[in-house]
mmCIF file of C-alpha atoms in Angstrom:
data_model
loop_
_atom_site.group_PDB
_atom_site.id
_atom_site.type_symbol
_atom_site.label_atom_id
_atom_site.label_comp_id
_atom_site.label_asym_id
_atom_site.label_seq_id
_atom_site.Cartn_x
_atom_site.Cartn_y
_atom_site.Cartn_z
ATOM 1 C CA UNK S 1 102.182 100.068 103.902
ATOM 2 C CA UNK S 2 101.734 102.174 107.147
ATOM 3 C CA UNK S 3 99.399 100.374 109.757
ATOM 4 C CA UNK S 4 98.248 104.195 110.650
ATOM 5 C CA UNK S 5 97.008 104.950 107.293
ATOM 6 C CA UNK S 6 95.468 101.566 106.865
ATOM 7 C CA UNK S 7 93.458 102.902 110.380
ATOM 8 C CA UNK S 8 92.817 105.834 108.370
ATOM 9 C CA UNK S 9 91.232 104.166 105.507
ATOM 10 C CA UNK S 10 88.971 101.786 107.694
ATOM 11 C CA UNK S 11 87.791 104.887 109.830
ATOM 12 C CA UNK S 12 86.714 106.637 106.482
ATOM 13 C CA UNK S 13 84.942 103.498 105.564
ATOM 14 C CA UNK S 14 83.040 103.086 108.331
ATOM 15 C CA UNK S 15 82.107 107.026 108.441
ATOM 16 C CA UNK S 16 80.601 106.349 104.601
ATOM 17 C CA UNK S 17 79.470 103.122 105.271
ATOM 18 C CA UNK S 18 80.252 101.533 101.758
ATOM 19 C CA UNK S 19 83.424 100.499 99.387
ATOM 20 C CA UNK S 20 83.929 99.543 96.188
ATOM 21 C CA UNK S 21 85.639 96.201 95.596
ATOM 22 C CA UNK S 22 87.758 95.333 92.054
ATOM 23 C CA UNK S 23 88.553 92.223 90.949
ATOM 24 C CA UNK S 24 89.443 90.844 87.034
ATOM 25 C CA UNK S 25 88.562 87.405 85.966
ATOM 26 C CA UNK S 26 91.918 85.268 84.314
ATOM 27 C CA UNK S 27 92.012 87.523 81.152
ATOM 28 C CA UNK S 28 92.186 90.886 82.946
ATOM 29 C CA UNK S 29 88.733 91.685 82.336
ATOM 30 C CA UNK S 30 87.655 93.970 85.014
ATOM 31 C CA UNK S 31 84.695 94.172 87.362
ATOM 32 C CA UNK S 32 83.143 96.414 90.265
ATOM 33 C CA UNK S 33 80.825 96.085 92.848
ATOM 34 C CA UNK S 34 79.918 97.647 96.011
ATOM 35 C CA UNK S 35 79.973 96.280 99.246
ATOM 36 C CA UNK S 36 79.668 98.075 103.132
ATOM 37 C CA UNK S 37 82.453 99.512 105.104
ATOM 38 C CA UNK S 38 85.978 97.047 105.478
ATOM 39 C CA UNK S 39 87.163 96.245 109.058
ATOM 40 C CA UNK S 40 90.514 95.826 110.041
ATOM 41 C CA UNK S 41 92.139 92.191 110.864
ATOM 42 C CA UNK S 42 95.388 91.249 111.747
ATOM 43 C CA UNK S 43 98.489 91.207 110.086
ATOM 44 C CA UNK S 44 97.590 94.236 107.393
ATOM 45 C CA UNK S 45 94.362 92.350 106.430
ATOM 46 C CA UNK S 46 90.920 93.923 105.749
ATOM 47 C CA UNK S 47 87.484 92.278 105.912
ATOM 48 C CA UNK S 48 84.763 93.185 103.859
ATOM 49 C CA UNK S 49 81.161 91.773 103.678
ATOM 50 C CA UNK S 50 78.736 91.434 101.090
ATOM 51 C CA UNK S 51 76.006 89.766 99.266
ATOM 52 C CA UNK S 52 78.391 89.476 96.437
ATOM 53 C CA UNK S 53 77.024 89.161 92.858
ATOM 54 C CA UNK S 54 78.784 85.729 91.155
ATOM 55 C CA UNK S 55 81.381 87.439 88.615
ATOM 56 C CA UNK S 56 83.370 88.856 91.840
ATOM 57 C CA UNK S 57 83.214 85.445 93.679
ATOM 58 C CA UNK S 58 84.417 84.146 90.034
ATOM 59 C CA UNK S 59 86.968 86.645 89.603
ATOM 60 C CA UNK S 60 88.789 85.958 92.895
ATOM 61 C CA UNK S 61 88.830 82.074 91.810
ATOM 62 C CA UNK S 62 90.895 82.588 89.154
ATOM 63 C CA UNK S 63 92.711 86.349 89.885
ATOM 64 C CA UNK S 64 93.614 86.485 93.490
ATOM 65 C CA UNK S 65 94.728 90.277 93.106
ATOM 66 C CA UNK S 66 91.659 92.679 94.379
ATOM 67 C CA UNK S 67 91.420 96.656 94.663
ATOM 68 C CA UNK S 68 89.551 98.221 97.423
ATOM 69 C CA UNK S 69 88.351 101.639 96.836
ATOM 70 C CA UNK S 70 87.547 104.176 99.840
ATOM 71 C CA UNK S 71 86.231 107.628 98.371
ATOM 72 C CA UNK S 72 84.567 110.545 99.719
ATOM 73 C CA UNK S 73 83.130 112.309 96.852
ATOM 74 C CA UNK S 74 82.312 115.006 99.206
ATOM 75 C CA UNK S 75 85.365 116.106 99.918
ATOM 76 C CA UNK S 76 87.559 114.229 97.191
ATOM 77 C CA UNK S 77 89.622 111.935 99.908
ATOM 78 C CA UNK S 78 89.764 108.542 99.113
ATOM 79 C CA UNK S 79 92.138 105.464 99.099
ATOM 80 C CA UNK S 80 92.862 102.632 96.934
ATOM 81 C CA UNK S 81 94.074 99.446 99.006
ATOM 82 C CA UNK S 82 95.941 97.460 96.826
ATOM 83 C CA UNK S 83 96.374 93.351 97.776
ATOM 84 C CA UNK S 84 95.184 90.008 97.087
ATOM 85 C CA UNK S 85 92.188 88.044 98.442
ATOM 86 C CA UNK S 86 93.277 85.141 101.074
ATOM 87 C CA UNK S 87 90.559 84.039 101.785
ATOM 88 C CA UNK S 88 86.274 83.932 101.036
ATOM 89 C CA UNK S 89 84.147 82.982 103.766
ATOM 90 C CA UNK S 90 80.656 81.743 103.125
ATOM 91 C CA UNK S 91 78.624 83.677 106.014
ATOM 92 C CA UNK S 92 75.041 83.019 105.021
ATOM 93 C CA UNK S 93 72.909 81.581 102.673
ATOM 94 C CA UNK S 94 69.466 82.419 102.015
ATOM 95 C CA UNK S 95 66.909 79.820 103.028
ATOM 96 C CA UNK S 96 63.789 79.048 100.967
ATOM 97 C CA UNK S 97 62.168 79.408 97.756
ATOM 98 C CA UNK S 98 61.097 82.869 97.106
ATOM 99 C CA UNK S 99 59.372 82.640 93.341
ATOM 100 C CA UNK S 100 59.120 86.569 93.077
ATOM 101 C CA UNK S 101 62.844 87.207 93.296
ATOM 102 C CA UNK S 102 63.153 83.742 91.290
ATOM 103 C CA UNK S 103 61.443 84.846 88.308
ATOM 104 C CA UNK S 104 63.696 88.352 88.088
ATOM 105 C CA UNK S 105 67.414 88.248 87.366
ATOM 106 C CA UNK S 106 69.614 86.617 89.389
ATOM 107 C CA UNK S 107 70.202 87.824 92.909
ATOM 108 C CA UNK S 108 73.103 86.792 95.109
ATOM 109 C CA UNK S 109 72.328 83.880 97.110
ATOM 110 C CA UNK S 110 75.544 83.844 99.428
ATOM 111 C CA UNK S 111 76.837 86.351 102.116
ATOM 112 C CA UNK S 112 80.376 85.878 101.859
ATOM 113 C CA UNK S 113 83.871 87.431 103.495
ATOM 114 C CA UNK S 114 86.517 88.353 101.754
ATOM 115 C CA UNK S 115 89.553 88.879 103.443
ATOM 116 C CA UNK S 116 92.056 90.825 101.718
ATOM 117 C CA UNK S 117 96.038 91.257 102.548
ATOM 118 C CA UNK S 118 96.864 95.104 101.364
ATOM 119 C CA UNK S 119 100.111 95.252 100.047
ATOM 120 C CA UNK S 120 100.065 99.145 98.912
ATOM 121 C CA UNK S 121 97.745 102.341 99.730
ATOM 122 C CA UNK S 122 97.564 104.991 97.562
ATOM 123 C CA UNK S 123 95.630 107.511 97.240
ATOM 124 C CA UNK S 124 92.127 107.819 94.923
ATOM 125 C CA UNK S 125 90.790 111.127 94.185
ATOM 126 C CA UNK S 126 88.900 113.152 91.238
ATOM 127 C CA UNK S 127 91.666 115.737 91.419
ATOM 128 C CA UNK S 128 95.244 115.374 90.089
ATOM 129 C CA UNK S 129 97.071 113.272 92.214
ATOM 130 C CA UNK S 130 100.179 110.661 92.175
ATOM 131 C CA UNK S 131 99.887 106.847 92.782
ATOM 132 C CA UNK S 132 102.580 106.885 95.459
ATOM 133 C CA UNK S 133 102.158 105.568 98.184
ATOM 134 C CA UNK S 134 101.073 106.021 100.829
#
């Protein structure tokens, strides 16, 4: 994995301002959700923060391994950082009883951190492409 490209990926992040975050729960059954950009940490590490619904937070219990997905749609450049979570940090919580968001489906009730150490980049796109990488 090239530190360089891993600058790349975060810069593209932060220019679209969201990511999309894949995790599977112990039987491989997958699951997506969105988050805001990633931010780069040390040692080939990304951060990403979210109000994350409960099946990702239960995924990454049980299945460590996590897929981070970077995609213009615009102009069909994207990434896929490939890696496992090391760590979730509870951020915030929210505070108080709020009976109109009670009484609708659940929302997330944590702002958490995931940090993530990428072990492969390769590239996403709608166009043909190869999972080398990169």
């Amino acid at each position: 994995m090239s530190l360089e490209t891993l600058k790349q990926v975060v810069s593209l992040s932060e220019k679209l301002g969201h990511v999309f975050v894949a995790t599977a729960d112990a039987s491989g059954l997958p699951h997506m959700a969105a988050a805001g950009k990633i931010k780069l940490a040390p040692n080939g590490q990304v951060e990403v923060t979210s109000w994350f619904c409960p099946v990702t937070v239960d995924n990454l219990a049980v299945n460590k391994y996590v897929t981070l997905v970077v995609w213009d749609a615009k102009t069909d450049t994207g990434y896929q950082l490939l890696g496992n979570c090391e760590e979730v940090q509870e951020l915030h919580m929210l505070n108080g009883y709020a009976p109109e968001i009670e009484s609708k489906a659940p929302v997330p009730q944590v702002e958490r951190k995931l940090t993530v150490k990428v072990d492969r980049i390769v590239d996403f796109r709608h166009a043909p492409h190869t999972d080398t990488e990169k």
